Each structure stands twice: as C-alpha cells, then as structure tokens.
CSV table of C-alpha atoms in Angstrom, one decimal:
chain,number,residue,atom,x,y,z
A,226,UNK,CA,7.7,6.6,0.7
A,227,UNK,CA,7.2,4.6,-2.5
A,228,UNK,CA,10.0,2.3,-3.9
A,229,UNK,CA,11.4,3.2,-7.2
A,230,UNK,CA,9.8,1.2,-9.8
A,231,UNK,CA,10.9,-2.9,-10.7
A,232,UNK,CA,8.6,-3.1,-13.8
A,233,UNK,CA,7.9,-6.8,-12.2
A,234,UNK,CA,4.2,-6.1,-11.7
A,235,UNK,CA,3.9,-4.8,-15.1
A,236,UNK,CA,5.4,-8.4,-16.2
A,237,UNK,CA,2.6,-10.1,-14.0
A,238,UNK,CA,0.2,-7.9,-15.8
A,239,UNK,CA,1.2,-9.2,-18.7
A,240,UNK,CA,0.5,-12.7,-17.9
A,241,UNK,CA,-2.9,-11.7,-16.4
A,242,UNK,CA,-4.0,-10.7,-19.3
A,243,UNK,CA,-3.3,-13.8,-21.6
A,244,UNK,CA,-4.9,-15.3,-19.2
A,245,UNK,CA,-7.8,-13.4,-19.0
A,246,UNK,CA,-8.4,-13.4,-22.6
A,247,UNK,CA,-8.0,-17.0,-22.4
A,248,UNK,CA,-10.9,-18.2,-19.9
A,249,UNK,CA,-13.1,-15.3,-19.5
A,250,UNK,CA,-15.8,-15.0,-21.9
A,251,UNK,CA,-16.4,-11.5,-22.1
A,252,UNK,CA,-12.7,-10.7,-22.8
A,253,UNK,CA,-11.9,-13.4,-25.3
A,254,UNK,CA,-14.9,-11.9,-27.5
A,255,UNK,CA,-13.6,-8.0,-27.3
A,256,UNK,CA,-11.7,-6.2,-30.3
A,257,UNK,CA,-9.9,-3.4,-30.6
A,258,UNK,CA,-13.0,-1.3,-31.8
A,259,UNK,CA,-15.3,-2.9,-28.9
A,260,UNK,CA,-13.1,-1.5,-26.9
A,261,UNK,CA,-12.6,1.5,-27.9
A,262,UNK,CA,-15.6,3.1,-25.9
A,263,UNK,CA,-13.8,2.0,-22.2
A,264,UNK,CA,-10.5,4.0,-23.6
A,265,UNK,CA,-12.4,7.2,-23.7
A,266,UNK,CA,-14.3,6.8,-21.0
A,267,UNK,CA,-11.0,5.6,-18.6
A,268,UNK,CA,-9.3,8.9,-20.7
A,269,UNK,CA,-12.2,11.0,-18.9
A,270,UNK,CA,-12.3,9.7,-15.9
A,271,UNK,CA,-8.5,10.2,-14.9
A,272,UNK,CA,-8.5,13.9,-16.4
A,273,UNK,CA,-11.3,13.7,-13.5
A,274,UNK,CA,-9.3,12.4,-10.8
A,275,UNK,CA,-6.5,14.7,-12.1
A,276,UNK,CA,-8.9,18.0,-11.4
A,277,UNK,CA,-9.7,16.2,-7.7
A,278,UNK,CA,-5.9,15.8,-6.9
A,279,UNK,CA,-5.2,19.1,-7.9
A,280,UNK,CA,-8.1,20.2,-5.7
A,281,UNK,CA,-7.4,18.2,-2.2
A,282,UNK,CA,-3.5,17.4,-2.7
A,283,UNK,CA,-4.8,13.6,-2.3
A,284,UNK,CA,-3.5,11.6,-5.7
A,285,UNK,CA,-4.6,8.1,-4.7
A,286,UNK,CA,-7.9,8.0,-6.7
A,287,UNK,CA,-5.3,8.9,-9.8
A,288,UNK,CA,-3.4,5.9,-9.1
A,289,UNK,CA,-6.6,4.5,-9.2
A,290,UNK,CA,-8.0,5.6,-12.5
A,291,UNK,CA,-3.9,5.0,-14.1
A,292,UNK,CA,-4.7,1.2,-13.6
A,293,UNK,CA,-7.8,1.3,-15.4
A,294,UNK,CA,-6.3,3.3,-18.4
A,295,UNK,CA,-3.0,0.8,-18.1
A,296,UNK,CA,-5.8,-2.2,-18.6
A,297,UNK,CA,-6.7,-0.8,-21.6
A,298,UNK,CA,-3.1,0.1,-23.1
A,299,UNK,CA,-2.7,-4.3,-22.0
A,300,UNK,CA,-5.4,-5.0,-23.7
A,301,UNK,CA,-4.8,-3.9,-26.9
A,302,UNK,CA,-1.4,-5.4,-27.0
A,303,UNK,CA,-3.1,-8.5,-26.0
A,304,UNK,CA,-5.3,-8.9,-28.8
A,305,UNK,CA,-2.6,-8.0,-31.4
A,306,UNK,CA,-0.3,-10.6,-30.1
A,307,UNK,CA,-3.2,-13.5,-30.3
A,308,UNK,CA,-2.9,-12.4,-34.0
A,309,UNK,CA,0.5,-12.0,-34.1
A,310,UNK,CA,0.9,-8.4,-34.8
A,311,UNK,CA,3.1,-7.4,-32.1
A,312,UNK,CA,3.0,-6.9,-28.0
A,313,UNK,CA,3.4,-4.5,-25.3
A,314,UNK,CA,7.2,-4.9,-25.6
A,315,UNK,CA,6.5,-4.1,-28.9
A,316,UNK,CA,4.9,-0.9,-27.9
A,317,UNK,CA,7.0,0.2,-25.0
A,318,UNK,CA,10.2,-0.7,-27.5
A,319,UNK,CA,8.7,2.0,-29.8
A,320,UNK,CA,7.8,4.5,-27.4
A,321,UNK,CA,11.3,4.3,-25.8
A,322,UNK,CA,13.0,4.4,-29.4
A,323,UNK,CA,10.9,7.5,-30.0
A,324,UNK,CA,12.0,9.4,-27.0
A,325,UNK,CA,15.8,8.8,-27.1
A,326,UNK,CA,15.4,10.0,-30.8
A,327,UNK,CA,13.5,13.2,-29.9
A,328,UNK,CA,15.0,13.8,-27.0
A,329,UNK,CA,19.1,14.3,-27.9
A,330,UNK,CA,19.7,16.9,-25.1
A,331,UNK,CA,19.1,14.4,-22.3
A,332,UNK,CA,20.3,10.8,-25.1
A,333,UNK,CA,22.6,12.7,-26.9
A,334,UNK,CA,26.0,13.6,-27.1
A,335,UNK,CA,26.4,15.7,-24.2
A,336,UNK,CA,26.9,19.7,-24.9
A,337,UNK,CA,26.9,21.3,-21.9
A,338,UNK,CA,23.8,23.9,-23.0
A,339,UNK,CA,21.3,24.1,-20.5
A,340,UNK,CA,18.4,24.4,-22.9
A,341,UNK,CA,14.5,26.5,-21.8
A,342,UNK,CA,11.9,24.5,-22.1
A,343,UNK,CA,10.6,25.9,-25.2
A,344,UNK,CA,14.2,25.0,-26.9
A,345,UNK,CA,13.5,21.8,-25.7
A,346,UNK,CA,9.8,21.4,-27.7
A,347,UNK,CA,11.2,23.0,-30.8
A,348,UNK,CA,14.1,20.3,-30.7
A,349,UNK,CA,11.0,18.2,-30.2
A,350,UNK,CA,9.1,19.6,-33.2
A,351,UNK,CA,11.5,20.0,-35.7
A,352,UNK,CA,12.4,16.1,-35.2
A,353,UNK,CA,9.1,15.0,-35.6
A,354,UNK,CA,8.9,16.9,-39.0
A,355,UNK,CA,11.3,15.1,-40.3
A,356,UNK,CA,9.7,11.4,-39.2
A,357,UNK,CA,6.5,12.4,-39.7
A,358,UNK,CA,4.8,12.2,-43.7
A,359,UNK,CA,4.4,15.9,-45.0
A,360,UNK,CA,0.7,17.2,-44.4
A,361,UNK,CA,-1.4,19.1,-47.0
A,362,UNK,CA,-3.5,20.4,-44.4
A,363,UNK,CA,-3.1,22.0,-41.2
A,364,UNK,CA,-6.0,19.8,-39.6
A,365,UNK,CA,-4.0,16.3,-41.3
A,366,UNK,CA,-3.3,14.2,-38.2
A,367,UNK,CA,-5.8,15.8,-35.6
A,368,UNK,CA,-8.8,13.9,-34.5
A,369,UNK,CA,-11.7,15.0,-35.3
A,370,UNK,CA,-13.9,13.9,-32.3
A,371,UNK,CA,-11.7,15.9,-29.9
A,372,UNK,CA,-13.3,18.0,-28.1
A,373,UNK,CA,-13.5,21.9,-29.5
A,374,UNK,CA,-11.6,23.9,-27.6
A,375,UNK,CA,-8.4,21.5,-27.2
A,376,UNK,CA,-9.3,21.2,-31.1
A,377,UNK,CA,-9.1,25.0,-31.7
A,378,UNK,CA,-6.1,25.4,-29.5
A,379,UNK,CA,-4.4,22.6,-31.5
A,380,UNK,CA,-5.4,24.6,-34.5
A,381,UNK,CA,-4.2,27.8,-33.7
A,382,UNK,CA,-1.1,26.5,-32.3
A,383,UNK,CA,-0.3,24.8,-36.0
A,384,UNK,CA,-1.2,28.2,-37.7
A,385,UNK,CA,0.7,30.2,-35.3
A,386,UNK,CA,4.2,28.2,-36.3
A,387,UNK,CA,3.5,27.8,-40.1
A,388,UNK,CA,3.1,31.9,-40.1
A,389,UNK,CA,-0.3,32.8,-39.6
A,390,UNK,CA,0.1,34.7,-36.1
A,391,UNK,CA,-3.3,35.3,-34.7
A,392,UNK,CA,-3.4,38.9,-33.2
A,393,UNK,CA,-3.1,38.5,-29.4
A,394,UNK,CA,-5.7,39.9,-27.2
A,395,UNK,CA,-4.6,41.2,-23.7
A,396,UNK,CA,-3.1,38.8,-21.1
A,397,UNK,CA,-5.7,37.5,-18.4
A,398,UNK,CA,-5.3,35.0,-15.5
A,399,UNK,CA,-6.6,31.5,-15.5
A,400,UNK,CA,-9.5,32.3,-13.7
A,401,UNK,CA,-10.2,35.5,-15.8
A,402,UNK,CA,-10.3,33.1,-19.5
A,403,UNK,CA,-12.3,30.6,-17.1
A,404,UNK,CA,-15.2,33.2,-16.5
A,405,UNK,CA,-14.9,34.6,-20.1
A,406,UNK,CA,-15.4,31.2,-21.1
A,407,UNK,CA,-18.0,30.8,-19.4
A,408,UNK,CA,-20.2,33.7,-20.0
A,409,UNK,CA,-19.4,32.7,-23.5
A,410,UNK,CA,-21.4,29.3,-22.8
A,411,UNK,CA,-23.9,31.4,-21.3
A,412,UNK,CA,-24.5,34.2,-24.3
A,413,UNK,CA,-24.8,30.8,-26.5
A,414,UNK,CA,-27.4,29.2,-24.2
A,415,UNK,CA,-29.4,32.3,-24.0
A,416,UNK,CA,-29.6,32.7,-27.9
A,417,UNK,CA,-30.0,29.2,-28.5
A,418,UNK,CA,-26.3,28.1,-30.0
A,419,UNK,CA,-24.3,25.4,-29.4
A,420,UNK,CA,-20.9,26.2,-28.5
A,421,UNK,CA,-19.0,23.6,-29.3
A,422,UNK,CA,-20.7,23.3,-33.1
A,423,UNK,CA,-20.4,27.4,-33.0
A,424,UNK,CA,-16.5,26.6,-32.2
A,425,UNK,CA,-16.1,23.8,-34.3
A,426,UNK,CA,-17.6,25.8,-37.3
A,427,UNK,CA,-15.2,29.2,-36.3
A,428,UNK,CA,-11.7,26.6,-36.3
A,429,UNK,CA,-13.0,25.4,-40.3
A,430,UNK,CA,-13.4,29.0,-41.2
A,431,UNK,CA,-9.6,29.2,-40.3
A,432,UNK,CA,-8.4,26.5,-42.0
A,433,UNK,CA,-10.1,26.6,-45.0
A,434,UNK,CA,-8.4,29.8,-45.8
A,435,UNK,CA,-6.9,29.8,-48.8
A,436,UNK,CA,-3.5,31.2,-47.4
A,437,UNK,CA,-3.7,28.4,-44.8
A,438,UNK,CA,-0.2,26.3,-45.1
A,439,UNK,CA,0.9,23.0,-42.7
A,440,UNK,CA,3.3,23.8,-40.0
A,441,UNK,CA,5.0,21.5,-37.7
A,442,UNK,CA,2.6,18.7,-35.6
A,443,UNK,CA,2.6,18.7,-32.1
A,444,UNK,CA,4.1,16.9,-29.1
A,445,UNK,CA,3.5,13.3,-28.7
C-alpha cells in the first residue's frame, strides 16, 4: 500500500528542472510554444493508458504516462521563472485558491446539506460566471483544435444551460451510442465525408443561430 503523499519529491522535481534547463542543451533552447507539441502528445498518451487501466485493472503504465504530463506542467513553470514571470508555486497557489473559492460546500462555512453532485457543479458554474469575463458567444473560451465530438458535446452542453434545449432522442447504453457512432464513421467513409469536418461544420450551424445566447462555461 502507497504512503500518503509528502509533496518532497515534487520539491526535488523542482530542483531537477532548474538544473536541467541549466546544463542541458536541448532544454535550455525550448519555449513554451516548442513545447507545446510534447503536451498534446503526453495529453494523448495518458487518455491511452487511462482506456488500458480501465481495460486490465493494472494502473501502473498511468503512473507512468502522469510523470511525463507532470514534466511538462514543470517545465513551463520553469521557463517563466528564468524570466521572472512566476513558478510552480505560483501555479499550484492559483489552482488551490481557485478550488477553495469554487468549492464552499467542502471550504466553506459548514451547513449540514448533503448536496448531489449536480448541486455541487452548478455551485461550480454559477461561481465561475461570476470570475469569468462575460462571453458574446457561446463558442468564447473553447479551443478550437479540440477534437469534434468533445467540441460538440461542449457546445451543446452551453446551449442546453443558456436555454436552447436540444430535443432528446431515446436513452441508449454506452455501448449502443459507441456502435451508432460508429456506423456513423462508416456511412461517412462509404460516401466519401469526413466526419469530423461534417461535425465540426453541424456544431457552427448551431451557433451561428441567430437566437444563440452565452450560457455559463464549464468545469475547470
């Protein structure tokens, strides 16, 4: 069994990392945008080891692939301190701040109410609107280079809680919307469209609706 975290190593890491920057080549010439390339692909590779946990019950490759993305959270921080911008403490100090703010059921005054979880993310939400600057669209704040169905699920999900309900098609299992999906994919492939453009171009039809109105933004 695992010992409950000191936070020492991530100290150490700290230092490694100044160091590293220091005397190896390759890391004193990287920037943030250099870098950006080894986020994404670190990003992919623990959703990977994420879907291969869930699959054999064994997590260690995750722990695995959590290091690599943790080297690239480090490494940021590392070059914005050489230019004296700010540092992880800066960042963890931030995120920290940010959860005790929007989390007042667990940091707050204590009530007694056991809240559901979706209490919980409207608390969440409503908070955030009130940080966050006002958006003009419902797409302000979304990347645009995620991928299209976590894009149009993002989408819908905005419309949905600034009013425009979408009408709800019958309930199906995981595994049914995984096959629908797919045979979607497949009618695309068959008659020559990409999918994701096809998506992509389906979500814009949405929001550039002239009744389309900002609702709150989403977790994190």
């Amino acid at each position: 069994m695992s010992q409950p975290a000191s936070g020492e190593p991530l100290v150490e890491f700290v230092g490694v990392m100044r160091r590293l920057r220091a005397e190896c080549p390759w890391k004193a010439a990287q920037t943030h945008a250099s870098l950006a390339r080894y986020l994404l692909e670190e990003t992919h590779e623990t959703l990977e080891a994420i879907d291969a946990g869930a699959a054999s019950g064994d997590w260690d490759h995750l722990r695995e692939e959590l290091g690599d993305l943790l080297l690239q959270v480090y490494f940021h921080a590392a070059i914005a301190e050489e230019r004296g911008e700010w540092s992880i403490d800066d960042v963890a100090a931030d995120i920290v701040a940010k959860l005790r703010r929007r989390n007042p059921h667990v940091f707050g005054e204590a009530t007694g109410e056991v809240l559901t979880p979706e209490q919980v993310n409207a608390e969440w939400e409503a908070r955030k609107a009130v940080e966050k600057p006002q958006r003009t669209a419902v797409t302000d704040g979304l990347p645009p280079g995620l991928p299209a169905l976590l894009y149009a699920d993002k989408v819908l999900d905005r419309l949905s809680r600034a009013g425009r309900q979408e009408e709800q098609p019958p309930p199906m299992t995981s595994e049914e919307l995984g096959e629908r999906l797919l045979e979607l994919v497949a009618a695309g492939r068959a008659a020559g469209v990409d999918p994701e453009q096809a998506l992509r171009v389906a979500v814009r039809r949405r929001t550039d609706a002239p009744a389309d109105r900002p609702g709150a933004d989403d977790p994190a």
